Short mmCIF file of C-alpha atoms in Angstrom, two decimals:
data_model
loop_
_atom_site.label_atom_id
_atom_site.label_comp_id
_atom_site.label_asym_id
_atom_site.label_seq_id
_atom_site.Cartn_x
_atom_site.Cartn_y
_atom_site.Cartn_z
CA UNK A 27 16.51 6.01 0.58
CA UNK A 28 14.43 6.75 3.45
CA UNK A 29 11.00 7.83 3.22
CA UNK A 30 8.02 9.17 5.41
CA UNK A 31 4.17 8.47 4.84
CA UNK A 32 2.12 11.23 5.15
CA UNK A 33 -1.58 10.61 5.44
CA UNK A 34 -4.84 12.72 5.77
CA UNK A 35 -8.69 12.72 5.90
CA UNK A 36 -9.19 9.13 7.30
CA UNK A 37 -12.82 10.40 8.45
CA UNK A 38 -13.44 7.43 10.72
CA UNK A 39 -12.88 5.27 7.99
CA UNK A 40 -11.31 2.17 9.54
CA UNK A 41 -11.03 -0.22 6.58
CA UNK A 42 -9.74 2.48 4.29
CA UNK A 43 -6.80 3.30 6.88
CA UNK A 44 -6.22 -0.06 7.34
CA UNK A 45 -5.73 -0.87 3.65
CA UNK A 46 -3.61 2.12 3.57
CA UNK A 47 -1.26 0.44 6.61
CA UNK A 48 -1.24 -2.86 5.15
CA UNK A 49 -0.04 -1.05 1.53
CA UNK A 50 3.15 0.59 3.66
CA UNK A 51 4.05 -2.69 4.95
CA UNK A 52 3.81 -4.20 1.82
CA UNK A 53 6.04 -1.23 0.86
CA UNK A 54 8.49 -1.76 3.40
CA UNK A 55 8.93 -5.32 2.22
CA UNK A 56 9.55 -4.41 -1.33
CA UNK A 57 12.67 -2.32 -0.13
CA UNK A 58 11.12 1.34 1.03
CA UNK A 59 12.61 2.05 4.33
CA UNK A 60 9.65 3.86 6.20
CA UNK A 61 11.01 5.63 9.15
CA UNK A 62 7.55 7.08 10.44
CA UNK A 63 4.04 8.18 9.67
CA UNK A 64 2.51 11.87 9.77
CA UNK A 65 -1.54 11.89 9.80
CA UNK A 66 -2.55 15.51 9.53
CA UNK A 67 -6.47 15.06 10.54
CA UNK A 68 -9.22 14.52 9.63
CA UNK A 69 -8.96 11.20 11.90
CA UNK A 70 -12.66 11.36 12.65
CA UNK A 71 -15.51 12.89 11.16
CA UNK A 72 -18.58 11.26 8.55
CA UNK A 73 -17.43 7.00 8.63
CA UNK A 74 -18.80 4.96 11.73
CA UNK A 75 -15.44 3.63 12.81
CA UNK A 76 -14.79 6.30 14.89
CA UNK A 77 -13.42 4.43 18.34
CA UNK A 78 -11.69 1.51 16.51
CA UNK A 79 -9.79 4.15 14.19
CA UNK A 80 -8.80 6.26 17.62
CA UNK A 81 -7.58 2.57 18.94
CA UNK A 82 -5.53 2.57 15.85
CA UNK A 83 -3.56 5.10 15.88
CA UNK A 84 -2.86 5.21 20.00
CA UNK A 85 -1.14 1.88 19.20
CA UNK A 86 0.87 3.71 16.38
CA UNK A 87 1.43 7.02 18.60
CA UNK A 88 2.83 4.10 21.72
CA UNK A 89 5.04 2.71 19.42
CA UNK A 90 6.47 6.34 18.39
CA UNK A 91 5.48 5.60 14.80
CA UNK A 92 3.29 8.03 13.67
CA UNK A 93 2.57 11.72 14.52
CA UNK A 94 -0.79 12.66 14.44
CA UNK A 95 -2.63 16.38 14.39
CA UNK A 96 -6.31 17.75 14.24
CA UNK A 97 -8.43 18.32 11.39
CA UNK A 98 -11.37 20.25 11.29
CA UNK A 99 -13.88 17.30 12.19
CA UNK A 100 -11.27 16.61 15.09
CA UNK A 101 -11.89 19.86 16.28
CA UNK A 102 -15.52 20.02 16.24
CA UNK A 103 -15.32 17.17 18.61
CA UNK A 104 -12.35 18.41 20.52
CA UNK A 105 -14.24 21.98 21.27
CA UNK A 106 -17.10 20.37 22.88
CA UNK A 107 -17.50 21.18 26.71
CA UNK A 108 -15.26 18.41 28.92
CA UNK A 109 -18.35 17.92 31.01
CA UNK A 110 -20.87 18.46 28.59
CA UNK A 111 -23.74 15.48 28.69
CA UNK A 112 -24.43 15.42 24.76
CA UNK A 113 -23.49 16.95 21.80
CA UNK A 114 -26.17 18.88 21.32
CA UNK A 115 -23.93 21.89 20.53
CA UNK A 116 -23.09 20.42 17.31
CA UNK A 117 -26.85 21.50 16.08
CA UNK A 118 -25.30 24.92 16.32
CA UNK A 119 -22.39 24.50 13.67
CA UNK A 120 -22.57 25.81 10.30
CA UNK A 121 -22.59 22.08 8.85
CA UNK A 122 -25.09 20.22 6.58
CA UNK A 123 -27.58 18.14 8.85
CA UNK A 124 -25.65 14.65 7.38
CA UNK A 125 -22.39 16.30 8.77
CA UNK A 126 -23.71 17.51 11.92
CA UNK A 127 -25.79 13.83 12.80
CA UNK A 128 -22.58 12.40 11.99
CA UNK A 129 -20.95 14.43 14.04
CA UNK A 130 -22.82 13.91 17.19
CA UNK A 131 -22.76 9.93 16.49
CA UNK A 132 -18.44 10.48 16.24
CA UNK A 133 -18.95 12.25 19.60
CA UNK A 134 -21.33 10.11 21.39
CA UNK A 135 -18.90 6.60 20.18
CA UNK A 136 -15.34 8.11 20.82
CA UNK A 137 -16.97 8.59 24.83
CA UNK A 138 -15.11 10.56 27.16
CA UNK A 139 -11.93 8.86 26.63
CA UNK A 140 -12.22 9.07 22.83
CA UNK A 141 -12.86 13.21 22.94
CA UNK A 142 -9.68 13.45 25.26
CA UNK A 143 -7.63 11.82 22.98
CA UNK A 144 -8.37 14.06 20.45
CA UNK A 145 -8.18 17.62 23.01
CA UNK A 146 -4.78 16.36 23.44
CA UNK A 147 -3.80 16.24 19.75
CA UNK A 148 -1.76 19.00 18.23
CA UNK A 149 -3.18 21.44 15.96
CA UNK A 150 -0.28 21.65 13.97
CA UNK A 151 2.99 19.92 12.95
CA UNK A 152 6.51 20.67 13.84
CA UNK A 153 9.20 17.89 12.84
CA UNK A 154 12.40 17.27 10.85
CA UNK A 155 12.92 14.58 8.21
CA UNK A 156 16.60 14.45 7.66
CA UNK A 157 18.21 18.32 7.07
CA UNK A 158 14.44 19.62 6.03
CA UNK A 159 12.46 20.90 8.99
CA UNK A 160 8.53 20.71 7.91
CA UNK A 161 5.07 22.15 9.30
CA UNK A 162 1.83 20.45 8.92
CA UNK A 163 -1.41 21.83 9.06
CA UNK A 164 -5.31 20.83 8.06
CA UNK A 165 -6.34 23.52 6.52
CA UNK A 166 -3.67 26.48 5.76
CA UNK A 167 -1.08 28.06 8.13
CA UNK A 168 -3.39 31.21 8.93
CA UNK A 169 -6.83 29.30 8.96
CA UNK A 170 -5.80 25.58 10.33
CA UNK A 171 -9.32 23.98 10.55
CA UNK A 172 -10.82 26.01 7.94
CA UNK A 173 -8.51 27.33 5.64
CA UNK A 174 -8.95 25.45 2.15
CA UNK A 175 -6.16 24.75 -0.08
CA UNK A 176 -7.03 24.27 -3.88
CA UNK A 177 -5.46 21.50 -6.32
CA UNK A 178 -4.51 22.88 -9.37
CA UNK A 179 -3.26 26.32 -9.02
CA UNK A 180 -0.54 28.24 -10.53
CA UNK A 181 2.84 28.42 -8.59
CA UNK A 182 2.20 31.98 -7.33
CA UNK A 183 -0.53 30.55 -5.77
CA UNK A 184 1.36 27.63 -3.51
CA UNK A 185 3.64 30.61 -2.74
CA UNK A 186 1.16 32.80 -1.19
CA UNK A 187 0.59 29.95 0.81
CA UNK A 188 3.91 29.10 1.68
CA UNK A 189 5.36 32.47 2.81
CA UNK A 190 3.80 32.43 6.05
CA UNK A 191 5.63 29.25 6.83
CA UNK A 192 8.81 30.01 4.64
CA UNK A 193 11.23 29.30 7.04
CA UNK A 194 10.28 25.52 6.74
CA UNK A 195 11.59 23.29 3.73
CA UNK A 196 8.01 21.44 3.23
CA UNK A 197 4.29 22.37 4.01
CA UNK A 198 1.58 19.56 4.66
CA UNK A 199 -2.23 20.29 4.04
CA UNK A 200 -4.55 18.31 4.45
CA UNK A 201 -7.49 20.23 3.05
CA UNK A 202 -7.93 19.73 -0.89
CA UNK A 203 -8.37 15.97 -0.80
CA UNK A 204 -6.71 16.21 -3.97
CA UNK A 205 -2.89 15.30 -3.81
CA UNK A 206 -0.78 18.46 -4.58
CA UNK A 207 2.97 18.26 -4.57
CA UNK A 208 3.99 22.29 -5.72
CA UNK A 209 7.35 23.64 -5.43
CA UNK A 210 7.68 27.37 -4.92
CA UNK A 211 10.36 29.88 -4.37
CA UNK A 212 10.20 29.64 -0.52
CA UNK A 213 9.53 25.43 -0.23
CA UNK A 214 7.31 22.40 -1.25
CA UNK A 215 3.86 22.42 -0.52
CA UNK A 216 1.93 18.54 -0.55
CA UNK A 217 -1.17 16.91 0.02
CA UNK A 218 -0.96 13.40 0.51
CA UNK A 219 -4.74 13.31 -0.79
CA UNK A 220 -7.62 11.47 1.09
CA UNK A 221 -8.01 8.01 2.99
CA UNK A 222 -11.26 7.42 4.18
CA UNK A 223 -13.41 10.51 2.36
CA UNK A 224 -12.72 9.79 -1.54
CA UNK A 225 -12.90 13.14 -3.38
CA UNK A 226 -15.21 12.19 -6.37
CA UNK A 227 -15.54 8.45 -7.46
CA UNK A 228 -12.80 8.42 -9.92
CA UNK A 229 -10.10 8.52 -7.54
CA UNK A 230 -9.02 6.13 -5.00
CA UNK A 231 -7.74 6.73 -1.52
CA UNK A 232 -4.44 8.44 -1.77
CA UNK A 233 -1.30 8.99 0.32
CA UNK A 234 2.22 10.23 0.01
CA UNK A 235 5.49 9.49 0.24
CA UNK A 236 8.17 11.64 0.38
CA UNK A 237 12.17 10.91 0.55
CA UNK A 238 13.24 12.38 3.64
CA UNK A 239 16.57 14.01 1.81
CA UNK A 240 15.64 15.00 -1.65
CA UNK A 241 11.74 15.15 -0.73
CA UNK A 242 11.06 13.46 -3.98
CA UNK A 243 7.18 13.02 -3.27
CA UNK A 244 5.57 9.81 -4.88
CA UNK A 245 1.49 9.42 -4.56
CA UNK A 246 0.20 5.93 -3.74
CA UNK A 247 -2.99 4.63 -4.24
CA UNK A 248 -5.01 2.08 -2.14
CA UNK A 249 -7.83 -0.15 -3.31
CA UNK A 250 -10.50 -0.53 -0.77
CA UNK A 251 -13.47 -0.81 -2.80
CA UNK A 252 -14.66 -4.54 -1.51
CA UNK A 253 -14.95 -2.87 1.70
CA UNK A 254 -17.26 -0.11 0.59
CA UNK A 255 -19.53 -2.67 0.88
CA UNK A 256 -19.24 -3.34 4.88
CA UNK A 257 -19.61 0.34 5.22
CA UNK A 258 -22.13 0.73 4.14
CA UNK A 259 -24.04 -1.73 5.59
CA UNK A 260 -22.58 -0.22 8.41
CA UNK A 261 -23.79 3.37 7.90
CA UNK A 262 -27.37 1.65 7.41
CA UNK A 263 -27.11 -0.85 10.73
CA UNK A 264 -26.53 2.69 12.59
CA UNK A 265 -29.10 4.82 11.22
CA UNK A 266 -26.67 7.18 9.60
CA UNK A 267 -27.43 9.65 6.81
CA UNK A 268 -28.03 8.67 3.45
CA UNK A 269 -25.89 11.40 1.76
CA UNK A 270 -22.49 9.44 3.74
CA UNK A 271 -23.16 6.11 1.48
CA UNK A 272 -23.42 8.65 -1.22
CA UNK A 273 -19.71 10.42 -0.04
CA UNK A 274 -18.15 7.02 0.05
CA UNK A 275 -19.25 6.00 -3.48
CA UNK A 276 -18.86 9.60 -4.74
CA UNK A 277 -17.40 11.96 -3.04
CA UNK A 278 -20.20 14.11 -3.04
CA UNK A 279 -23.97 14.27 -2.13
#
């Protein structure tokens, strides 16, 4: 069988993504046959690993591994004036202060370079894994960066969802956090969950994989919790906010 990985919400969370690449190889050496990656944003946003996360995934995107799309973070950075001199604009956004001095630290690290990389990223995704053609997307398919997808729902739900997009097989949102895997009348609608921005404290880092025929979706977890550690001496070392040791512990302020 022949699967993809489909991640999301890596939040400039370096170790956590890189826990969650050294799980797939581990699963490619137990027998899964991984034929690519899908990352479906956030790939920046609260963690202060914002540069070495972007390094990351250009090597992936060089070695036509992985397919990668913005999230809303992404976009906050991505909308900022080319030739702006700070990201002062940020101050403006309807965020929490610990979200918006987070923010401006992603912006000022990722450097000119960095905020390219991420203008030229897609905002959403078009592909086919074996006869299925899919579409990704952050948030929803009318509201990509802030269109919110709940966990949880009844079917009728995921189909209201899925009928703007109902001439694709398979849906990807990245938006609950939560890993969702609904079938509805017009296609599949997943989450692969969150990477680097843990939902509440009782779940781990989460991504999906899904069998590129059947699309047989299977949720795996990743352990990075010696880590947490590092980042959050981190977050101290560069007079971040408080509240993001409290997100990466909890989930939550």
């Amino acid at each position: 069988m022949v699967y993809v990985a489909v991640l999301a919400n890596i939040n400039g969370n370096l170790p956590a993504l890189a826990k969650a690449l050294e799980r797939i190889e581990v699963l490619k050496e137990e027998g899964y046959e991984i034929k690519k990656y899908y990352i479906i944003g956030n790939v920046v946003g609260m963690f202060p690993y914002p540069k070495e996360v972007l390094d990351t995934l250009d090597d992936l995107i060089k070695a036509n591994t992985v397919k990668v799309i913005r999230g809303e973070f992404d976009q906050a950075i991505a909308a900022s004036d080319p030739h702006a001199e700070g990201p002062d604009y940020i101050d403006k956004l309807d965020y929490p202060d610990h979200i918006k001095k987070a923010l401006k630290y992603t912006w000022e690290k990722l450097g000119h370079e960095g905020r390219e990389f991420l203008r030229d990223l897609p905002i959403y995704l078009v592909d086919k894994i074996g006869k299925n053609d899919i579409f990704g997307v952050y948030g929803s398919p009318l509201n990509p960066f802030e269109g919110i997808v709940l966990p949880d729902q009844p079917t009728s739900y995921y189909e209201t969802i899925m009928r703007p997009v109902k001439d694709y097989e398979v849906l990807f949102v990245a938006s609950p956090k939560y890993p969702v895997n609904a079938m509805t009348r017009y296609g599949r609608v997943i989450c692969p969950g969150s990477i680097g921005y843990p939902p509440d404290k009782n779940h781990k880092a989460t991504f999906a994989l899904v069998d590129i025929d059947t699309l047989h979706t299977k949720f795996i977890e990743v352990d990075y919790e010696k880590e947490k550690r590092l980042i959050e001496e981190k977050i101290k070392r560069e007079s971040l906010p408080e509240e993001l040791v409290k997100i990466l512990y909890r989930g939550r302020v």
